mmCIF file of C-alpha atoms and ligand atoms in Angstrom:
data_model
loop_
_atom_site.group_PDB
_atom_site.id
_atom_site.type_symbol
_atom_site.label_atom_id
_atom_site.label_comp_id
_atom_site.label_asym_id
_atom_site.label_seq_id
_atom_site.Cartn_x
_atom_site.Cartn_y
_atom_site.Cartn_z
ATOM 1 C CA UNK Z 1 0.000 0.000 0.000
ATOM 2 C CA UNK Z 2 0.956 3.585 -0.993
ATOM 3 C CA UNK Z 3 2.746 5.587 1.957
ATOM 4 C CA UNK Z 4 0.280 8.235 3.560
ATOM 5 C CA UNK Z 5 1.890 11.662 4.068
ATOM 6 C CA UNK Z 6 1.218 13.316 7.095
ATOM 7 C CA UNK Z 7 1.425 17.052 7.704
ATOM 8 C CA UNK Z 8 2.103 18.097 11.313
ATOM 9 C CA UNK Z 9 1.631 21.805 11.529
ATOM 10 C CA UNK Z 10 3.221 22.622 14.930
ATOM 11 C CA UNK Z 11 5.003 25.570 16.735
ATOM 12 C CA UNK Z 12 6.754 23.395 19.538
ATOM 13 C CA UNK Z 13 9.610 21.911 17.692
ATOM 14 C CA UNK Z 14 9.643 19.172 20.139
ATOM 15 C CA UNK Z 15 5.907 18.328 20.338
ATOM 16 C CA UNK Z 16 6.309 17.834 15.675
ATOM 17 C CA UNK Z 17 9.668 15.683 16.994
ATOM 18 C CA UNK Z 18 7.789 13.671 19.094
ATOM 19 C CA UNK Z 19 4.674 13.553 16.395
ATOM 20 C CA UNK Z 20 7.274 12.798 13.483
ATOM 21 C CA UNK Z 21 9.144 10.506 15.199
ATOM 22 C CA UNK Z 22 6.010 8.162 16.221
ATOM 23 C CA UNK Z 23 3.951 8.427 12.537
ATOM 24 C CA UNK Z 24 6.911 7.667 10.691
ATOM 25 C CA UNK Z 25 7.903 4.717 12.911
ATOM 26 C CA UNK Z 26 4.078 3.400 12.201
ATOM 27 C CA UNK Z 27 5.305 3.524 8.462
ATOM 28 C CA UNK Z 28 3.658 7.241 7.795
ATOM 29 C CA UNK Z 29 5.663 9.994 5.446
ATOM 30 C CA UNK Z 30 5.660 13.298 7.658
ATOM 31 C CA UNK Z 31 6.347 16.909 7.061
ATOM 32 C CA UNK Z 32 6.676 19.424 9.285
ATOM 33 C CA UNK Z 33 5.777 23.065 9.171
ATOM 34 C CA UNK Z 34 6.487 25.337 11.932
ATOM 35 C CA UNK Z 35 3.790 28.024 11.337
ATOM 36 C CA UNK Z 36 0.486 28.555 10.242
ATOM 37 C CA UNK Z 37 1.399 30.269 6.739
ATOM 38 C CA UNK Z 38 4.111 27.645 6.135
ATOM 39 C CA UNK Z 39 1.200 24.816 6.821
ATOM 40 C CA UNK Z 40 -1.330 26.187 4.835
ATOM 41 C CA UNK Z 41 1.462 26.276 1.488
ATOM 42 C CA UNK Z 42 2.781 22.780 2.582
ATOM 43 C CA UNK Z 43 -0.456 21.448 2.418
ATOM 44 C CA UNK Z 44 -1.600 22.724 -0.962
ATOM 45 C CA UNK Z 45 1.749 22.283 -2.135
ATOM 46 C CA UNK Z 46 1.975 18.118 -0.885
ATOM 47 C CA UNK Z 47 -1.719 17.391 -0.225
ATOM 48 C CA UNK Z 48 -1.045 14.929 2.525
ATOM 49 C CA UNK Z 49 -3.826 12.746 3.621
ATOM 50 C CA UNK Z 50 -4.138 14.151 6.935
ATOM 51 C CA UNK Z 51 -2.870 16.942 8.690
ATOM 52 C CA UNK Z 52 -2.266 17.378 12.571
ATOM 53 C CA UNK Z 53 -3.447 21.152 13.442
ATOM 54 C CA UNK Z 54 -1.823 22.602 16.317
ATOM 55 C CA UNK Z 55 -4.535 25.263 17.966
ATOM 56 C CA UNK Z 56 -1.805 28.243 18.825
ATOM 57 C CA UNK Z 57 0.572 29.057 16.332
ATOM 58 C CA UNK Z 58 2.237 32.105 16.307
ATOM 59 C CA UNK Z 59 1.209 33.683 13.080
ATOM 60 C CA UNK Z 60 -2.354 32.752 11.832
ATOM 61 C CA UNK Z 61 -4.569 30.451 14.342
ATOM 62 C CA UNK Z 62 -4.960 27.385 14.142
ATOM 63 C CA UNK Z 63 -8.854 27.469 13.393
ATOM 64 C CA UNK Z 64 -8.028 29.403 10.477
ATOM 65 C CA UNK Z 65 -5.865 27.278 9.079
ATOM 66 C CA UNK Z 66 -8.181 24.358 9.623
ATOM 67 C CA UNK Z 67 -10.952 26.988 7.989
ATOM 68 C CA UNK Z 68 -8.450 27.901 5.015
ATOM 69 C CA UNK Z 69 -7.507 24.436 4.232
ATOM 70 C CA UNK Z 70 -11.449 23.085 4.427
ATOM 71 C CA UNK Z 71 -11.848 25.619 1.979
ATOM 72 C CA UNK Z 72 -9.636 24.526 -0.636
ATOM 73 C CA UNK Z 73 -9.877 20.791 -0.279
ATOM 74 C CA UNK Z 74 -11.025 18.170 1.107
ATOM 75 C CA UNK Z 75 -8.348 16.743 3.972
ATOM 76 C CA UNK Z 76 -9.198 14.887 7.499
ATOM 77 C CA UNK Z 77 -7.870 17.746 10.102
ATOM 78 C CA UNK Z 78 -6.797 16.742 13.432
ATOM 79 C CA UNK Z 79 -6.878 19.828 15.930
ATOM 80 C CA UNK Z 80 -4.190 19.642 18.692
ATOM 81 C CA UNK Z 81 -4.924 22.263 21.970
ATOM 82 C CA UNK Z 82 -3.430 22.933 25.033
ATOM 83 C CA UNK Z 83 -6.883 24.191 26.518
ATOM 84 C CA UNK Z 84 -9.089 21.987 28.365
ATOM 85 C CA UNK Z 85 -12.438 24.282 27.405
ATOM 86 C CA UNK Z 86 -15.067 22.502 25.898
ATOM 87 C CA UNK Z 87 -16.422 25.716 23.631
ATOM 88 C CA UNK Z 88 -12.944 25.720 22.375
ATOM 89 C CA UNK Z 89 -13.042 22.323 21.153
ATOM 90 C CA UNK Z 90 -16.720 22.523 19.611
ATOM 91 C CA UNK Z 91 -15.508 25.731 18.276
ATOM 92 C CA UNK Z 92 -12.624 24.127 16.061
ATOM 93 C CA UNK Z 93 -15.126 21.032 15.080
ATOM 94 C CA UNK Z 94 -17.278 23.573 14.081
ATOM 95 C CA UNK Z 95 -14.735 25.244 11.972
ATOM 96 C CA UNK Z 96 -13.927 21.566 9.905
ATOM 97 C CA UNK Z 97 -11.890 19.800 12.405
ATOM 98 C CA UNK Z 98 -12.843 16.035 12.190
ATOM 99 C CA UNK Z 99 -11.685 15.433 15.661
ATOM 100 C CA UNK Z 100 -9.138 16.971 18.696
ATOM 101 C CA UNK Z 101 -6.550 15.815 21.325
ATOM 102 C CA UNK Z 102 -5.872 17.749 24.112
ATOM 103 C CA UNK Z 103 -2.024 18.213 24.957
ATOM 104 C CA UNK Z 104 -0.152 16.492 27.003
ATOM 105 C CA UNK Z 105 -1.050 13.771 24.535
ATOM 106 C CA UNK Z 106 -0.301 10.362 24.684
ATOM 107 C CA UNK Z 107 1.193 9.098 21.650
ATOM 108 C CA UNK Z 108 -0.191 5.716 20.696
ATOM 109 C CA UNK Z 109 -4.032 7.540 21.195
ATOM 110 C CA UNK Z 110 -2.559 9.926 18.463
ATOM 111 C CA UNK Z 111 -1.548 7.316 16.390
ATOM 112 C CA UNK Z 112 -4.849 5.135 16.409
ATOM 113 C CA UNK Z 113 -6.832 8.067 16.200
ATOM 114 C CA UNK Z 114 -5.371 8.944 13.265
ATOM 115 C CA UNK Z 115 -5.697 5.836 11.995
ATOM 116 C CA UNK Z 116 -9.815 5.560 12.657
ATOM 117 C CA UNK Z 117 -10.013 8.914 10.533
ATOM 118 C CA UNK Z 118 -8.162 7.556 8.134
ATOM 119 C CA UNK Z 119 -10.129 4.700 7.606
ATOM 120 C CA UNK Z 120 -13.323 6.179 8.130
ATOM 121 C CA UNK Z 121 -11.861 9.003 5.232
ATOM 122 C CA UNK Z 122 -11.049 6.089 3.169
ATOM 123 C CA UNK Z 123 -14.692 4.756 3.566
ATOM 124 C CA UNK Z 124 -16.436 7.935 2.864
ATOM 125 C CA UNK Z 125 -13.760 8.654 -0.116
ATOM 126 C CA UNK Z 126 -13.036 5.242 -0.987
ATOM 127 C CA UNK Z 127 -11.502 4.083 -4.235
ATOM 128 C CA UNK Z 128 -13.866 1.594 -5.198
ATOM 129 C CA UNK Z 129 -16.396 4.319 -4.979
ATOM 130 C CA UNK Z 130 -15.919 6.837 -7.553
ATOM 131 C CA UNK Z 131 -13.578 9.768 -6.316
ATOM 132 C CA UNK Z 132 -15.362 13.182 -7.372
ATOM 133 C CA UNK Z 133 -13.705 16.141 -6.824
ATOM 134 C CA UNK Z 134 -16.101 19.222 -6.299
ATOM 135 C CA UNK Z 135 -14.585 22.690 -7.192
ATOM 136 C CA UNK Z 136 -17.169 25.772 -6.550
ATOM 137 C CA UNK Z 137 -19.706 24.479 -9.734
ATOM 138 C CA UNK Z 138 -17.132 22.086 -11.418
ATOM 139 C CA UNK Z 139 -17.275 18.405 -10.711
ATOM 140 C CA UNK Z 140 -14.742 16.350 -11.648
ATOM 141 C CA UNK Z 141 -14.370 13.006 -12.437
ATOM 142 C CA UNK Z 142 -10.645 11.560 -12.610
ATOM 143 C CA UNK Z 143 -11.888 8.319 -13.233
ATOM 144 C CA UNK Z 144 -13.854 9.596 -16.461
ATOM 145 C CA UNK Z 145 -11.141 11.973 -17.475
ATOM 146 C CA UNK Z 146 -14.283 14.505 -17.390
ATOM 147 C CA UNK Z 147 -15.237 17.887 -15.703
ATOM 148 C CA UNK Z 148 -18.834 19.068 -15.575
ATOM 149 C CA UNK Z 149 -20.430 22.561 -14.762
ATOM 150 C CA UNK Z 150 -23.885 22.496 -13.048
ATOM 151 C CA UNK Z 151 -24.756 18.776 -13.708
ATOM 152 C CA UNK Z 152 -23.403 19.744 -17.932
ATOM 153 C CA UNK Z 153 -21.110 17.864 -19.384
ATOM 154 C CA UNK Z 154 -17.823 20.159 -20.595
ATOM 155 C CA UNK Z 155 -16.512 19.571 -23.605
ATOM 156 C CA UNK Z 156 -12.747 20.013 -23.094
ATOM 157 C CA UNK Z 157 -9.747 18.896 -25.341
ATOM 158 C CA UNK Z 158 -7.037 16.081 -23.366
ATOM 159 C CA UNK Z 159 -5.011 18.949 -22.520
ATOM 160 C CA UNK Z 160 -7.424 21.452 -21.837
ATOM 161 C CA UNK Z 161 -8.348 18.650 -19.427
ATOM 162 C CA UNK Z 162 -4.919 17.858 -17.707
ATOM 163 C CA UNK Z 163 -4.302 21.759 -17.576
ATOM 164 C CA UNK Z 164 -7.633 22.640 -15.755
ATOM 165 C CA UNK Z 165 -6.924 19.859 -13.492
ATOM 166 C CA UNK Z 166 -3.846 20.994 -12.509
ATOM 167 C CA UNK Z 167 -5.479 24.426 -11.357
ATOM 168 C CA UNK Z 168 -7.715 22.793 -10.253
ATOM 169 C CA UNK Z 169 -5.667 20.421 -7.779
ATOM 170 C CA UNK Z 170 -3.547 23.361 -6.383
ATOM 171 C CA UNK Z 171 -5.666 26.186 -5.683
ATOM 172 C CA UNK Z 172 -3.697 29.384 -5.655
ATOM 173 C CA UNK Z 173 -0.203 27.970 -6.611
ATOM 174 C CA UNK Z 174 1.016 30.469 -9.511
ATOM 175 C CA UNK Z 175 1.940 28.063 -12.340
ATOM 176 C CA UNK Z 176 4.724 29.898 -14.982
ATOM 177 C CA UNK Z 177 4.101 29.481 -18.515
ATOM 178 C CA UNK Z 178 7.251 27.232 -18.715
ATOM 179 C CA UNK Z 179 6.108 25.158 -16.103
ATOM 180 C CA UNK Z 180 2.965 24.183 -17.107
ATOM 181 C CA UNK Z 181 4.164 23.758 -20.867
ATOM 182 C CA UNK Z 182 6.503 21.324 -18.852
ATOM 183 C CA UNK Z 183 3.917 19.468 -16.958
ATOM 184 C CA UNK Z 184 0.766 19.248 -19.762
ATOM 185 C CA UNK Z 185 2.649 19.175 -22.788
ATOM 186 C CA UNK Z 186 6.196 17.778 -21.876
ATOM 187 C CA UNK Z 187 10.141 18.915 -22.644
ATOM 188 C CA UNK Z 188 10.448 18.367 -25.942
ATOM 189 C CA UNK Z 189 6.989 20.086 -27.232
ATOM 190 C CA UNK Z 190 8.332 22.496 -30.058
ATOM 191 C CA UNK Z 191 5.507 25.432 -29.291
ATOM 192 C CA UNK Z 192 6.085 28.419 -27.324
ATOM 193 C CA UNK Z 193 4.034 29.688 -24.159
ATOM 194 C CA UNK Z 194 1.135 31.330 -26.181
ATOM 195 C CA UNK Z 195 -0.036 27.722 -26.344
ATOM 196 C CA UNK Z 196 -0.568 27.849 -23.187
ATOM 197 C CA UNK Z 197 -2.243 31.218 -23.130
ATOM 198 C CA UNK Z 198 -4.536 30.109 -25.928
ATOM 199 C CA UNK Z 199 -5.221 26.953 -23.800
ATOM 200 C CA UNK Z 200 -6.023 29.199 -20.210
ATOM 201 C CA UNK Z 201 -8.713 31.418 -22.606
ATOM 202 C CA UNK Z 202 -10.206 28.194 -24.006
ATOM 203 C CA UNK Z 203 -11.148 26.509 -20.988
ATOM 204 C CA UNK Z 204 -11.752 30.015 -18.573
ATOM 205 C CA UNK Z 205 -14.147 30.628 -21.433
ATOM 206 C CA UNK Z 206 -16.013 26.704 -21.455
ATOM 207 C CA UNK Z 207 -15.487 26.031 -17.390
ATOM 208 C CA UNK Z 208 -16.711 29.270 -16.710
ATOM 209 C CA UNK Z 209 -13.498 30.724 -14.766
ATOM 210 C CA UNK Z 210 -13.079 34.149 -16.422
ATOM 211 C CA UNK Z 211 -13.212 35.340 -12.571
ATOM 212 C CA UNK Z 212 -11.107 32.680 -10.625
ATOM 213 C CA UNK Z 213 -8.365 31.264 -13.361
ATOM 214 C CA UNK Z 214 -6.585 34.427 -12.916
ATOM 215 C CA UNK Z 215 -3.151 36.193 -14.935
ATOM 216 C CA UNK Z 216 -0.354 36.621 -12.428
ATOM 217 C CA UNK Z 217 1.168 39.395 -14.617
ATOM 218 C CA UNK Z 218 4.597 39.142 -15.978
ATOM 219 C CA UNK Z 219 4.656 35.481 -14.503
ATOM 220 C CA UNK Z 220 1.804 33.520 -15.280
ATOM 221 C CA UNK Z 221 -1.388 32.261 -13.809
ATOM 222 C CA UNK Z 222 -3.134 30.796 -10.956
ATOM 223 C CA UNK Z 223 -6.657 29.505 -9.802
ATOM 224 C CA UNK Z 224 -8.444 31.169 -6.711
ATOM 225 C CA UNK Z 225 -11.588 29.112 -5.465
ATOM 226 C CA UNK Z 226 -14.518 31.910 -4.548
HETATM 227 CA CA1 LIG J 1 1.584 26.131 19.795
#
């Protein structure tokens, strides 16, 4: 079975040594990011299957995170606090947290509850069931190589396809010209960039994403979810 990445986003370097140390003896892949910014681009950048939230952070809270990252996809969050208060922990449920643990935590009750989300994810999301990915009105279907708008049907080219996933799959990662040419059509494709413009028109035009496939000027372009 495929490694699943966990992100631990934690201030207290020795609380993410102590989380690292455990997941990745249970066979887990972990990252580490030390603030709340640096978590949020981690995760969009890696999309791990689960993260570990810690509920102080020095830069943006922790329930913010959890909100930001419920916002752009769909990951099991695991909030870790300090406080003991009960409104505090409905608070970060309420805000998408699928469940909490109160520090001083033990360990191995870290570890299996991880692994109860996980499986109860994997249930809800399972692969035998098809995976749809829901994107403000797109759905997509991996499976059927297909993205529809409001219940229609798109019809999109193979690499109108890939490229709108790729958006799609990182919101608000600025993608260069060069790189996307890169990823969607490959090294040794002999067109220039304006492909690639001609391709972003194309589908903001057919997916309906005049306002959210956006130009990053002089670099290139990026997708921001409303
Ligand atoms: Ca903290």
């Amino acid at each position: 079975m495929e490694q699943r990445k966990i992100l631990v986003i934690e201030d207290e370097k020795p609380i993410a040594d102590i989380l690292k140390y455990g997941f990745e003896k249970e066979g887990f892949v972990v990252q580490c990011a030390y603030t709340g910014s640096e978590g949020f681009s981690l995760a969009c950048a890696e999309l791990p299957d689960l993260v570990l939230l810690d509920w102080m952070l020095p830069d943006i809270s922790g329930v913010d995170v959890c909100r930001m990252l419920t916002e752009s996809y769909t990951v099991p969050i695991i909030m870790l606090t300090a406080r003991g208060n009960v409104e505090d922990k409905l608070y970060g449920l309420e805000s998408g947290a699928d469940d909490y643990v109160t520090k001083p935590f033990d360990l191995r009750e870290v570890i299996a509850r991880v692994k109860t989300i996980l499986r109860r994810f994997d249930k809800a999301h399972g692969t035998d069931t098809e995976n749809l990915m829901v994107c403000g009105q797109l759905t997509v279907s991996e499976r059927e190589r297909s993205v529809s708008r409001q219940g229609k049907l798109l019809n999109l080219t193979p690499k109108e396809y890939e490229l709108l996933l790729c958006f799609l799959k990182h919101p608000r990662q600025v993608f260069t010209r060069t790189a996307l040419l890169d990823q969607i059509w490959g090294y040794d494709f002999a067109g220039d960039t304006r492909t690639v413009d001609i391709h972003i028109q194309r589908i903001r035009k057919k997916a309906g994403l005049e306002e959210t496939l956006l130009t990053v000027f002089g670099v290139g372009y990026k997708y921001v979810p409303q």
